[in-house]
Coordinates of C-alpha atoms in Angstrom, one line a residue:
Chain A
X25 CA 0.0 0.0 0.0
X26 CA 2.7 2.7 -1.0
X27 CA 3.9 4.5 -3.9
X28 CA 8.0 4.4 -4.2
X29 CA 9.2 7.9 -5.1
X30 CA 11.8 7.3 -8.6
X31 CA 12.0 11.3 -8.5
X32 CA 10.8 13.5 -6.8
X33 CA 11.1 16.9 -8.6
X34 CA 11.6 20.3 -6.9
X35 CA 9.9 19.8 -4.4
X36 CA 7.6 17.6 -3.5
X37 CA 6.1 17.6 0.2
X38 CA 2.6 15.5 1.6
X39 CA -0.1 18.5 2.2
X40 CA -3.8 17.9 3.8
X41 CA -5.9 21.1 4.8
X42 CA -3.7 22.4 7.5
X43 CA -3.1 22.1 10.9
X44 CA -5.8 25.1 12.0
X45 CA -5.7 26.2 15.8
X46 CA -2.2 26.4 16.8
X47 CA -1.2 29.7 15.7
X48 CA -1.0 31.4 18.6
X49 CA 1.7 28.8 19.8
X50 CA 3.3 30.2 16.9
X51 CA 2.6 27.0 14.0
X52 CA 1.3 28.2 11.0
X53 CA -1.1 26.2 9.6
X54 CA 0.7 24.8 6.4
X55 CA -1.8 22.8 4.3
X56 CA -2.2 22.9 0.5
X57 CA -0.9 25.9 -1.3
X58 CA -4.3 25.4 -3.5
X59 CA -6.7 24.1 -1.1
X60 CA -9.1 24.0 -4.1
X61 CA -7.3 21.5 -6.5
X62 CA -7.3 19.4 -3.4
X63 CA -10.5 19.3 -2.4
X64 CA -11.9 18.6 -5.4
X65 CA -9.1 15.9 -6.1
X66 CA -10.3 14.6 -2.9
X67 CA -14.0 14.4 -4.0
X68 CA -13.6 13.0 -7.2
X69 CA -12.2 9.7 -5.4
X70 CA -14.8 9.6 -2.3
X71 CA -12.1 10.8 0.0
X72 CA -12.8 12.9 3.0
X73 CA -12.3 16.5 3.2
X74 CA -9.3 15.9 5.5
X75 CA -7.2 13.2 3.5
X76 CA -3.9 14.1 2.4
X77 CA -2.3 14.1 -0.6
X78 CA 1.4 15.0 -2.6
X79 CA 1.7 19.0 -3.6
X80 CA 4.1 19.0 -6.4
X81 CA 5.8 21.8 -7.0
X82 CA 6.2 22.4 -10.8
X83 CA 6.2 18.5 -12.0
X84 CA 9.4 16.4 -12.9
X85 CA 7.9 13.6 -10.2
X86 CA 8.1 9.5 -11.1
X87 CA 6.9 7.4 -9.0
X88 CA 5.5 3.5 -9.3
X89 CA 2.0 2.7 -7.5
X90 CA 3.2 -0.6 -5.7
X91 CA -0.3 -1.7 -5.5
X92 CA -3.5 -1.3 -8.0
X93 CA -5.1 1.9 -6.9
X94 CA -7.3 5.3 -8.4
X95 CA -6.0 8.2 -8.6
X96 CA -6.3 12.4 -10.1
X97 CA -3.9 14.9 -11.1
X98 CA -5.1 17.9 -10.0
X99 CA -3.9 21.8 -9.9
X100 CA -1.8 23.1 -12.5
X101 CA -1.7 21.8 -16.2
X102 CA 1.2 19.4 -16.6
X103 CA 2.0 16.7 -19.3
X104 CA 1.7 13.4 -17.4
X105 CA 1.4 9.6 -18.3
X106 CA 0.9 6.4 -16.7
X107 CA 2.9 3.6 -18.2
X108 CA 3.5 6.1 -21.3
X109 CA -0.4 6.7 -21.7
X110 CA -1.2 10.5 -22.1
X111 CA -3.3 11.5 -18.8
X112 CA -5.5 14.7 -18.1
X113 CA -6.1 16.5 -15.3
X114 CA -8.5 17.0 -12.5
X115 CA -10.1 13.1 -13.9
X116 CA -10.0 9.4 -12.2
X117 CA -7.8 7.3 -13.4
X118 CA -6.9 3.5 -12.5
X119 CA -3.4 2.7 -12.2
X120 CA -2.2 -1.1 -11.9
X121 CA 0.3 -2.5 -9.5
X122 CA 3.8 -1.8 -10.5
X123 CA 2.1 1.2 -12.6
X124 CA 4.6 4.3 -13.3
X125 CA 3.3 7.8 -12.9
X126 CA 5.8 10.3 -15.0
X127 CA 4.9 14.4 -14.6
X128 CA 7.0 16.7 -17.0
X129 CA 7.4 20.2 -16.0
X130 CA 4.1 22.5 -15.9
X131 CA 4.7 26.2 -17.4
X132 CA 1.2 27.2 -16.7
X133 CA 1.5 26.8 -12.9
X134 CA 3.4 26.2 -9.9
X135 CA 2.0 23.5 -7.7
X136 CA 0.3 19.8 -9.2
X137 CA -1.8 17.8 -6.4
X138 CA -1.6 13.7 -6.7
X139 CA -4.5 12.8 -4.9
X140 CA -4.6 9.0 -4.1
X141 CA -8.1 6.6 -3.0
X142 CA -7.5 6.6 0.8
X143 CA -5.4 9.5 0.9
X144 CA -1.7 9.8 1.8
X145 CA -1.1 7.4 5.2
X146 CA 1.3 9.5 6.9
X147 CA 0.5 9.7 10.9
X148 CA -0.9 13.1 11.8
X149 CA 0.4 15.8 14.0
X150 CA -0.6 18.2 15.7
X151 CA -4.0 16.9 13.7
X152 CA -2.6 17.5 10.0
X153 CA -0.5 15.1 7.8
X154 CA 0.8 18.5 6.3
X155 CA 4.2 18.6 6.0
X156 CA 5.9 22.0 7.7
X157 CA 8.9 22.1 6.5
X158 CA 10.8 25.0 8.4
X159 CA 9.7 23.3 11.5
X160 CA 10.3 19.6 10.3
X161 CA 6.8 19.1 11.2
X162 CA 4.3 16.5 10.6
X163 CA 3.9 15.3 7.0
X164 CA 6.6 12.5 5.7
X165 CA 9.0 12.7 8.5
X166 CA 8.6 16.6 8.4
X167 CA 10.6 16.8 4.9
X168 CA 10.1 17.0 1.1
X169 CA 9.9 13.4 -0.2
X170 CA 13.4 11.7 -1.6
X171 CA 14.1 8.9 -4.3
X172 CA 13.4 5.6 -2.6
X173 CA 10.7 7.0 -0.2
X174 CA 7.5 4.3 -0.4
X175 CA 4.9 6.6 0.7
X176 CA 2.6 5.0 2.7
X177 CA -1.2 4.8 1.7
X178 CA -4.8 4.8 3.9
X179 CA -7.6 2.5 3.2
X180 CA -10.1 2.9 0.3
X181 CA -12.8 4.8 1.1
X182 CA -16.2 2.9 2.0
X183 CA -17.9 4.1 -1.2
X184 CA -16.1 5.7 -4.7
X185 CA -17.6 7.5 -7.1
X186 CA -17.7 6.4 -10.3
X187 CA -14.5 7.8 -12.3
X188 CA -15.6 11.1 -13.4
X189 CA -14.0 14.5 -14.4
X190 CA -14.2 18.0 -13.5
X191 CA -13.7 21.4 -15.6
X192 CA -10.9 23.1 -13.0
X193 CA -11.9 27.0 -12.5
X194 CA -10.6 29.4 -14.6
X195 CA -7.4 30.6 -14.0
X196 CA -5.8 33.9 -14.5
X197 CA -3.1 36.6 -13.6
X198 CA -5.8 38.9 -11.5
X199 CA -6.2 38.5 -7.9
X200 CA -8.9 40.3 -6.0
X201 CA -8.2 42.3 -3.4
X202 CA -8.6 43.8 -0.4
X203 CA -7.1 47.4 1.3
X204 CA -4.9 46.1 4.0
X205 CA -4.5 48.0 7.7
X206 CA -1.5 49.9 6.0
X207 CA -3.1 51.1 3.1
X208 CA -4.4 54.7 4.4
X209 CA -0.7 55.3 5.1
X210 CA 1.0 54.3 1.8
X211 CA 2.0 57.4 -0.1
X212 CA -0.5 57.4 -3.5
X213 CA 2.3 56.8 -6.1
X214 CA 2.7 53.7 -4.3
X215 CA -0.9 52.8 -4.1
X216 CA -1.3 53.5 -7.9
X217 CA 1.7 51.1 -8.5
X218 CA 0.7 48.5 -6.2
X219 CA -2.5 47.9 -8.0
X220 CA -1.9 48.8 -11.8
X221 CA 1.8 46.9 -12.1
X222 CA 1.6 43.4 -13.3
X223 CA 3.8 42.2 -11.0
X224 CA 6.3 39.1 -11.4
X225 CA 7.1 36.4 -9.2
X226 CA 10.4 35.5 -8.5
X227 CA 12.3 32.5 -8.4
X228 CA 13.1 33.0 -4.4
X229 CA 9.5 32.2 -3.7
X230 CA 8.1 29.5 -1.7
X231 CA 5.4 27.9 0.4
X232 CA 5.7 31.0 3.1
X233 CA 5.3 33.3 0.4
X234 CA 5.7 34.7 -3.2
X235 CA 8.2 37.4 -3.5
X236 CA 7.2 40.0 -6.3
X237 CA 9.2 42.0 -8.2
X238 CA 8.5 45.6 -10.0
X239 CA 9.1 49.3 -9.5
X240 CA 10.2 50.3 -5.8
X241 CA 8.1 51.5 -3.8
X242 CA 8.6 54.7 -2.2
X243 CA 7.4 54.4 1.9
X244 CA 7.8 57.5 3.3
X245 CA 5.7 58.0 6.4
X246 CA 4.8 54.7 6.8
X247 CA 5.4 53.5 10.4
X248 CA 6.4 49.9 11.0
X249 CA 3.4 48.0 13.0
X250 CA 4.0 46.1 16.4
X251 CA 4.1 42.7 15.7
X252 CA 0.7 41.0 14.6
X253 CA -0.8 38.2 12.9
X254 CA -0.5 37.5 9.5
X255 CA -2.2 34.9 7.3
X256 CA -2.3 33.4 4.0
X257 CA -3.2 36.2 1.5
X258 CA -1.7 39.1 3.3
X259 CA 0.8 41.3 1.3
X260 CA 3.7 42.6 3.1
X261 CA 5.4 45.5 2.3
X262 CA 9.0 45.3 3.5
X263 CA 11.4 48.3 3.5
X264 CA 13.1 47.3 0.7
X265 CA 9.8 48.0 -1.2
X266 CA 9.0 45.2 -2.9
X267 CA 5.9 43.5 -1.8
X268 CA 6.1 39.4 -0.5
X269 CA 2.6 37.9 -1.1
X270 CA 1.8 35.3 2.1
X271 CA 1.2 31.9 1.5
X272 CA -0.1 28.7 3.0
X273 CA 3.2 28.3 5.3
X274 CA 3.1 32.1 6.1
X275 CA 5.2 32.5 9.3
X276 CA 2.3 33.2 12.1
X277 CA 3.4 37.0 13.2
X278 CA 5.1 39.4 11.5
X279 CA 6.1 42.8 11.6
X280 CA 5.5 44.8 8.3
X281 CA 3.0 46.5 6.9
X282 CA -0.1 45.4 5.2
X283 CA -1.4 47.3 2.6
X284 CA -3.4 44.1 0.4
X285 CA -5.1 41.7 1.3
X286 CA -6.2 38.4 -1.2
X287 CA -9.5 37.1 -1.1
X288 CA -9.9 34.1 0.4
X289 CA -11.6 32.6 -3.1
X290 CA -8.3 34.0 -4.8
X291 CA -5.9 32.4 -2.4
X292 CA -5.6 29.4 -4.7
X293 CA -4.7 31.2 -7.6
X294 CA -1.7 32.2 -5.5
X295 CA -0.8 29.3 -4.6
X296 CA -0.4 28.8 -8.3
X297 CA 2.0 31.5 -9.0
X298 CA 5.1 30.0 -10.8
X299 CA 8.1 31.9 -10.8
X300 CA 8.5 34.6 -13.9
X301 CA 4.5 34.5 -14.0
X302 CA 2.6 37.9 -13.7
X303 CA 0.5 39.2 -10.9
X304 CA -1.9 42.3 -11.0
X305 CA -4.1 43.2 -8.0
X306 CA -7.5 44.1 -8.4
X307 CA -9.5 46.2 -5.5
X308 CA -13.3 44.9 -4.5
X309 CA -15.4 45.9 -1.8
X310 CA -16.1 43.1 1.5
X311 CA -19.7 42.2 0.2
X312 CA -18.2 41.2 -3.1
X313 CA -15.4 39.1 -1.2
X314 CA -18.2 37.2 0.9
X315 CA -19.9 36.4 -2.7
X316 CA -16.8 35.3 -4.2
X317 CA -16.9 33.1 -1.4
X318 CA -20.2 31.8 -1.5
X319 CA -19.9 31.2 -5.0
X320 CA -16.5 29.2 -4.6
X321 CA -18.3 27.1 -1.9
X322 CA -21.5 26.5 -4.2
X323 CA -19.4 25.2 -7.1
X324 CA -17.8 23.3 -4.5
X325 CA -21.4 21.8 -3.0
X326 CA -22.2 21.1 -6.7
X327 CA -19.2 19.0 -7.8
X328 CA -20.0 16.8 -4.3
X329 CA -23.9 16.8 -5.1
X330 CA -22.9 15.5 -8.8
X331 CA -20.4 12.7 -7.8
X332 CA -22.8 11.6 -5.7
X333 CA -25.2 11.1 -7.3
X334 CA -23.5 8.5 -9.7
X335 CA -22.3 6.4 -6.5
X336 CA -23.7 3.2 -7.0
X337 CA -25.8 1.6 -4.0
X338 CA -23.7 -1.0 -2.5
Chain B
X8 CA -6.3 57.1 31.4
X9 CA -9.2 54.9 31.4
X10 CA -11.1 55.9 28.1
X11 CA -8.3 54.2 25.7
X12 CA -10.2 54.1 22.6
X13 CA -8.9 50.8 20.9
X14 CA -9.2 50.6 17.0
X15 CA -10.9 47.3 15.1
X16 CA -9.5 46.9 11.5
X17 CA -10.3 44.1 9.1
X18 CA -7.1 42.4 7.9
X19 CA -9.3 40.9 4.6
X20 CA -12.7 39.3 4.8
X21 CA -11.6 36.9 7.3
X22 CA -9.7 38.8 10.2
X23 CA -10.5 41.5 12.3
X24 CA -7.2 42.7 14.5
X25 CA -8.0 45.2 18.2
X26 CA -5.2 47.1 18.2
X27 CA -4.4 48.5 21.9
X28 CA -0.8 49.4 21.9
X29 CA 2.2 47.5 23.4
X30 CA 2.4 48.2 26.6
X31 CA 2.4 45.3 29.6
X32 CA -0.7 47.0 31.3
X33 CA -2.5 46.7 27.5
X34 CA -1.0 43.3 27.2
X35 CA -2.7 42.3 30.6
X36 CA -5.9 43.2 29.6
X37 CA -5.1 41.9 25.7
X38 CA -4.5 38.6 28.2
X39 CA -7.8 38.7 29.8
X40 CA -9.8 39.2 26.7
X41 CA -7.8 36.6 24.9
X42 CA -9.3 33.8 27.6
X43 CA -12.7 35.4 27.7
X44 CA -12.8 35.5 23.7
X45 CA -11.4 31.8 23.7
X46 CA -14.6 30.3 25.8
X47 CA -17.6 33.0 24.1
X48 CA -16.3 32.4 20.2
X49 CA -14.2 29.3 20.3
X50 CA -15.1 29.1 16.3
X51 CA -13.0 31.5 16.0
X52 CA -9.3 31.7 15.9
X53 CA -7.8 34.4 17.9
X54 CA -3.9 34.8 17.2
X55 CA -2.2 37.6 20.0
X56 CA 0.2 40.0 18.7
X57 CA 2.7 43.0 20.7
X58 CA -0.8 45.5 21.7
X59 CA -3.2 43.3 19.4
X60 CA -4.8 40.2 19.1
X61 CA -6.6 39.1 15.4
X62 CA -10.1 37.0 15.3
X63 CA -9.1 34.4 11.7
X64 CA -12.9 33.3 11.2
X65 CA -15.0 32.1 8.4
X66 CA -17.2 34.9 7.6
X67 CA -19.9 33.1 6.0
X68 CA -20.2 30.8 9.3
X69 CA -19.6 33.8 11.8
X70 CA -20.5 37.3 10.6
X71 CA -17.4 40.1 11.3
X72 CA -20.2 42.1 13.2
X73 CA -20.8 39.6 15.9
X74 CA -17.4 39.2 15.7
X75 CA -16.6 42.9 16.6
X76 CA -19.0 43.0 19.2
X77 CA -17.6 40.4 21.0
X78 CA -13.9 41.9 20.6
X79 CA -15.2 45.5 21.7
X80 CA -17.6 43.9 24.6
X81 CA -14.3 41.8 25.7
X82 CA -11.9 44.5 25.6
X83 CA -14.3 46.8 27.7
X84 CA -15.0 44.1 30.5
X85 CA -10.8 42.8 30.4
X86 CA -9.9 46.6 33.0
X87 CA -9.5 45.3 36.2
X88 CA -9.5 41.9 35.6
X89 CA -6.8 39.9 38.1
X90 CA -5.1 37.1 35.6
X91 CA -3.7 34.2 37.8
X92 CA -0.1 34.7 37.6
X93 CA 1.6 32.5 35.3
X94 CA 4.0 30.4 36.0
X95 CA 7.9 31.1 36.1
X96 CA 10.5 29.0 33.9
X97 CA 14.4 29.7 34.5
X98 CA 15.8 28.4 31.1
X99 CA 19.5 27.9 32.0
X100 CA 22.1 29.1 28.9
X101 CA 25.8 29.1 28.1
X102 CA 26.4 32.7 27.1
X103 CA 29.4 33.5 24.7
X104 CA 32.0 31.4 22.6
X105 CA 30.5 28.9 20.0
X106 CA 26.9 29.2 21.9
X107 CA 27.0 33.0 21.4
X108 CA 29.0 33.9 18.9
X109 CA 27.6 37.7 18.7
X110 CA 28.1 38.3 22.6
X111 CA 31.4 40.0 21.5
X112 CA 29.8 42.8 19.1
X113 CA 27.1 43.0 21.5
X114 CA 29.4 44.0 24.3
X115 CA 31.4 46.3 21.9
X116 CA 28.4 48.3 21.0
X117 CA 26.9 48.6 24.1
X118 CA 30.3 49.7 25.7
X119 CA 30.1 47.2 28.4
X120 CA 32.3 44.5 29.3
X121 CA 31.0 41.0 28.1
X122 CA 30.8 39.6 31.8
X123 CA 28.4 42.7 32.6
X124 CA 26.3 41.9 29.2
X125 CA 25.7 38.1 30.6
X126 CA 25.4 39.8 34.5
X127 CA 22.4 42.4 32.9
X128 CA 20.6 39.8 30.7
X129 CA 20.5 37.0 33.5
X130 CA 19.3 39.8 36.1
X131 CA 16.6 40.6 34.6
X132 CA 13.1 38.9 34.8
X133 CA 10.8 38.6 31.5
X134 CA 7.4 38.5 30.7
X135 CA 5.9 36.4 28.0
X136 CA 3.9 39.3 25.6
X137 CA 2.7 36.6 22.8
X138 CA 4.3 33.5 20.8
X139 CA 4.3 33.5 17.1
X140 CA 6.8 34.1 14.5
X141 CA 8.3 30.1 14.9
X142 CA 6.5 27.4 16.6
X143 CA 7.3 28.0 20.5
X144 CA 8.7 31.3 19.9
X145 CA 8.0 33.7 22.7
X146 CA 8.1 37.7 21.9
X147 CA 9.6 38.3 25.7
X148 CA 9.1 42.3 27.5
X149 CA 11.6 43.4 30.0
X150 CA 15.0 43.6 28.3
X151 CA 17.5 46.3 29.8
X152 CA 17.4 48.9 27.4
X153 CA 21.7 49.2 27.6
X154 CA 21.4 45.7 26.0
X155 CA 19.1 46.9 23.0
X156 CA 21.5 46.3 19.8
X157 CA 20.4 46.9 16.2
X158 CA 19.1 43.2 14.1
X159 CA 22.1 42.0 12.0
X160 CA 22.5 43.6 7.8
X161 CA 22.8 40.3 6.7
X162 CA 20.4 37.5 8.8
X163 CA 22.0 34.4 9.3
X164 CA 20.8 31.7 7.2
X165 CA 20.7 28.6 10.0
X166 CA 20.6 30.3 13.5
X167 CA 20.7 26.7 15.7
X168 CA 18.3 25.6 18.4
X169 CA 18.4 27.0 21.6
X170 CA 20.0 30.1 20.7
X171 CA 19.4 33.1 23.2
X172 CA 19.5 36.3 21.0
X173 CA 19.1 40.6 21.3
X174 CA 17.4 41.6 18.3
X175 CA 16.4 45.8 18.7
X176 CA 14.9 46.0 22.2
X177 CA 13.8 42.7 22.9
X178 CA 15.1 39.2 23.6
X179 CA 14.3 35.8 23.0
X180 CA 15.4 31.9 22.1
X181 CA 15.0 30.3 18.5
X182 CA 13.1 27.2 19.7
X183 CA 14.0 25.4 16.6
X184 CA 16.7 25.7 13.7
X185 CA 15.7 28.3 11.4
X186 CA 16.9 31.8 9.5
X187 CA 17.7 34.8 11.5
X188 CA 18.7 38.4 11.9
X189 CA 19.2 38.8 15.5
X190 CA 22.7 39.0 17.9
X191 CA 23.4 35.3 19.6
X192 CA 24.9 35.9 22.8
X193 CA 24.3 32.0 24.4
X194 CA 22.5 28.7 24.0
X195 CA 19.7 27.2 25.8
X196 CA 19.1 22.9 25.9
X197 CA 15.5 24.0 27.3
X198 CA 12.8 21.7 24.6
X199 CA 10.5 25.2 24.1
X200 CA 8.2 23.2 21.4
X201 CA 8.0 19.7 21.3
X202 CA 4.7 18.6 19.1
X203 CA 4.1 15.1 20.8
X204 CA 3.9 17.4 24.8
X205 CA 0.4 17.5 26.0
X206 CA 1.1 21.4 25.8
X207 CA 3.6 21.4 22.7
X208 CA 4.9 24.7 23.8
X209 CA 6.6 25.3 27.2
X210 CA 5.9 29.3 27.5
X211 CA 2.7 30.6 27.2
X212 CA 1.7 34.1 27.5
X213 CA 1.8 35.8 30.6
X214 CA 4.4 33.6 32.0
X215 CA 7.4 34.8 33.5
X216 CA 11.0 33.5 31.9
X217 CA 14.6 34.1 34.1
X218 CA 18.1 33.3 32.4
X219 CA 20.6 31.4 34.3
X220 CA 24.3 31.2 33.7
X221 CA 25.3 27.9 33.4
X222 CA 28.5 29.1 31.4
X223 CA 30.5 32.0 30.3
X224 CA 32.9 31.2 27.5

């Protein structure tokens, strides 16, 4: 019941939802950089919400299922095959025992979720299998996954759907926004900037946050704030003046200021920045946040209402 | 005195942060409030800062306007409240040499001799603001303002475990192996954050921390 790791890529760590309710011991809650992919990788094979499965960052993973089991590709676009068969994404597939899973490189995205039947095995803690990797926390012995690793799988879920496949949402370059605590106090020129620039990721990004690069941004007057929470989706605004956009392993306090905030239905498309890609910012109002929400939720229900209904009875 | 006006901002559509200042009396009362808040909204994630404390919620489960009323009706009710003390941990550290390779500079740019750096920072008695920033990491109040010595230009990429560190006005230990910008002056073999502890972290906020000198090198 594992799959043996020929390659593992970049970068390629176990992820569930997060370990939620120990930040204020100072453990951010880690989880899936796009919870989205996951989720609905997760439905489409009868998982539960919680199961865990392998964030790959970029692609360039082989590994052999050492036992018959189904599986998705979810998240970013990437050329994949199993056995040298073509496979799509965010659909069920069946691999046999002794199967081999190849994933080239995505350019259309940064992170590819391999969600498994039974979800990765790995023993929780803290109550996540995430893996935190500054901390060497939870996940596969609180690292990135190495050649020879047989990662160990759960038992099939009671009932599967039958193998079905999902449109992923629509991607795209805009994130929504909010005006961060900071924002009154930024000087104009650098409000303007913030939120017409496209702004591109760079390479020294990572699961605590993508680092963006554009004009500098002048700060003048604008005090640095005692130190405070941050979360996923914050932008931080460093004196160097170039803005580091938070993700899922976000430290749990920082000390910068905050003039942006991502929407929480955006924060998978963040999750999705690949380095050299382009970022603009896009301000909305609160109410239009909470339906962004809603709606993400909804289409969420829907998939679940959908795969359900084709279970068979058993 | 008494009519401190605290300010509620939204930090997106999911957070709301009280901002109160950083002071120890505002932390007390951020303290009380925390425990009150804990018990009335336990849906809710509430996350302590230096003066603040953030509510991380789902907004279409709880709406931001309960949630600010139960912030601003905690805040009001937190004057006057006694907090059990906590409880005092005396973390014992080897100050100088390999352990604290910075304790040098430190002395040199606070003009005192190293001896009287290690005598100052041992004297003194901390108190636990908030944890955050690492997983057991304690934001500590109380520092001797001779000791306060500007963050390093260029942060060390692996600060080790255990290491007892001036970074501006404040102290604190690295409770696990990680990047960092502050001064080492000593080492520490005290576990501050072990997951698998019924209480993973060994300081919690309001506690009070002392440094022993087990060493000078």
């Amino acid at each position: 019941m594992t799959l043996l790791i020929g390659r593992p890529g970049p970068q390629t760590t176990v992820q569930d939802l997060g370990r939620t309710g120990y930040r204020f011991l100072g453990v951010p809650a880690g989880g899936a950089c796009d919870s989205v992919a996951l989720r609905v990788g997760n439905l489409l094979l009868g998982n539960p919400a919680e199961a865990a499965a392998l964030e790959i960052m970029l692609g360039g993973l082989q590994l052999r299922f050492e036992m018959p089991r189904r599986f998705a590709l979810t998240g970013a676009p990437v050329a994949a095959t199993l056995d040298g068969r073509p496979l799509s994404g965010w659909r069920v597939y069946e691999a046999a025992a002794g199967a081999v899973l190849r994933l080239a490189f995505s350019s259309e995205g940064a992170r590819i979720y391999l969600c498994v039947a039974g979800g990765i095995d790995v023993p929780p803690v803290l109550g996540s299998r995430a893996t935190g990797l500054l901390a060497g926390l939870g996940g596969f012995g609180g690292r990135g996954l190495a050649q020879g690793d047989r990662v160990p799988l759960g038992p099939l879920p009671a009932c599967m759907p039958q193998p079905a496949a999902v449109l992923p949402p629509p991607r795209g370059e805009v994130l929504r926004v909010l005006p961060g605590p900071e924002w009154p106090q930024l000087p104009r020129a650098a409000q303007r900037a913030l939120l017409t620039y496209p702004w591109r990721v760079s390479p020294a990004s990572n699961r605590m946050g993508a680092r963006l690069t554009g004009p500098q941004l002048a700060l003048e007057g604008l005090a640095e704030p005692d130190s405070h929470a941050v979360l996923p989706g914050v932008v931080q605004l460093p004196p160097g003046g170039q803005p580091i956009l938070l993700l899922a392993d976000a430290q749990t306090t920082g000390g910068y200021a905050k003039p942006l905030v991502v929407i929480e239905a955006d924060l998978w498309r963040a999750g999705q920045l690949h380095p050299g890609a382009t970022v603009r910012f896009a301000e909305i109002g609160p109410d239009e946040a909470l339906a962004a929400l809603a709606a993400q939720r909804a289409w969420l229900a829907h998939i679940e209402r959908n795969l359900r209904w084709h279970t068979p009875l058993t | 005195m008494s009519a401190v006006s605290p300010s509620i901002q939204p930090l997106g559509e999911c957070a709301l942060v009280l901002n109160v200042g950083a002071d120890l009396a505002m932390q007390r009362r951020l303290w009380a409030a925390w425990h009150v808040l804990e018990h009335r909204l336990p849906e809710v994630e509430w996350i302590l800062g230096m003066g603040n404390l953030t509510a991380h919620f789902d907004p279409l489960v709880t709406k931001a306007r309960l949630v600010t009323r139960a912030l601003e009706g905690a805040w009001a009710r937190s004057a006057g409240v006694e907090l059990a003390p906590g409880k005092t941990v005396t973390l014992p550290v080897r100050y100088g040499g390999e352990h604290g390779p910075d304790l040098a500079w430190v002395a040199g740019h606070t003009g005192l001799a190293p001896d009287e750096v290690v005598r100052r920072h041992s004297a003194a008695s901390y108190t636990v603001y908030c944890l955050g920033f690492l997983p057991g990491f304690a934001y500590l109040g109380g520092l001797d303002p001779r000791l306060a010595v500007p963050r390093r230009s260029d942060p060390r990429l692996a600060v080790p475990a255990g290491s007892v560190a001036i970074g501006g006005a404040q102290t604190g230990v690295y409770p696990l192996a990680s990047p960092g910008g502050w001064q080492l002056i000593g080492r520490t073999d005290a576990p501050l954050f072990d997951p698998y502890r019924e209480t993973p972290g060994l300081l919690a906020p309001g506690d009070t921390v002392r440094f022993q000198i087990e060493e000078i090198a």
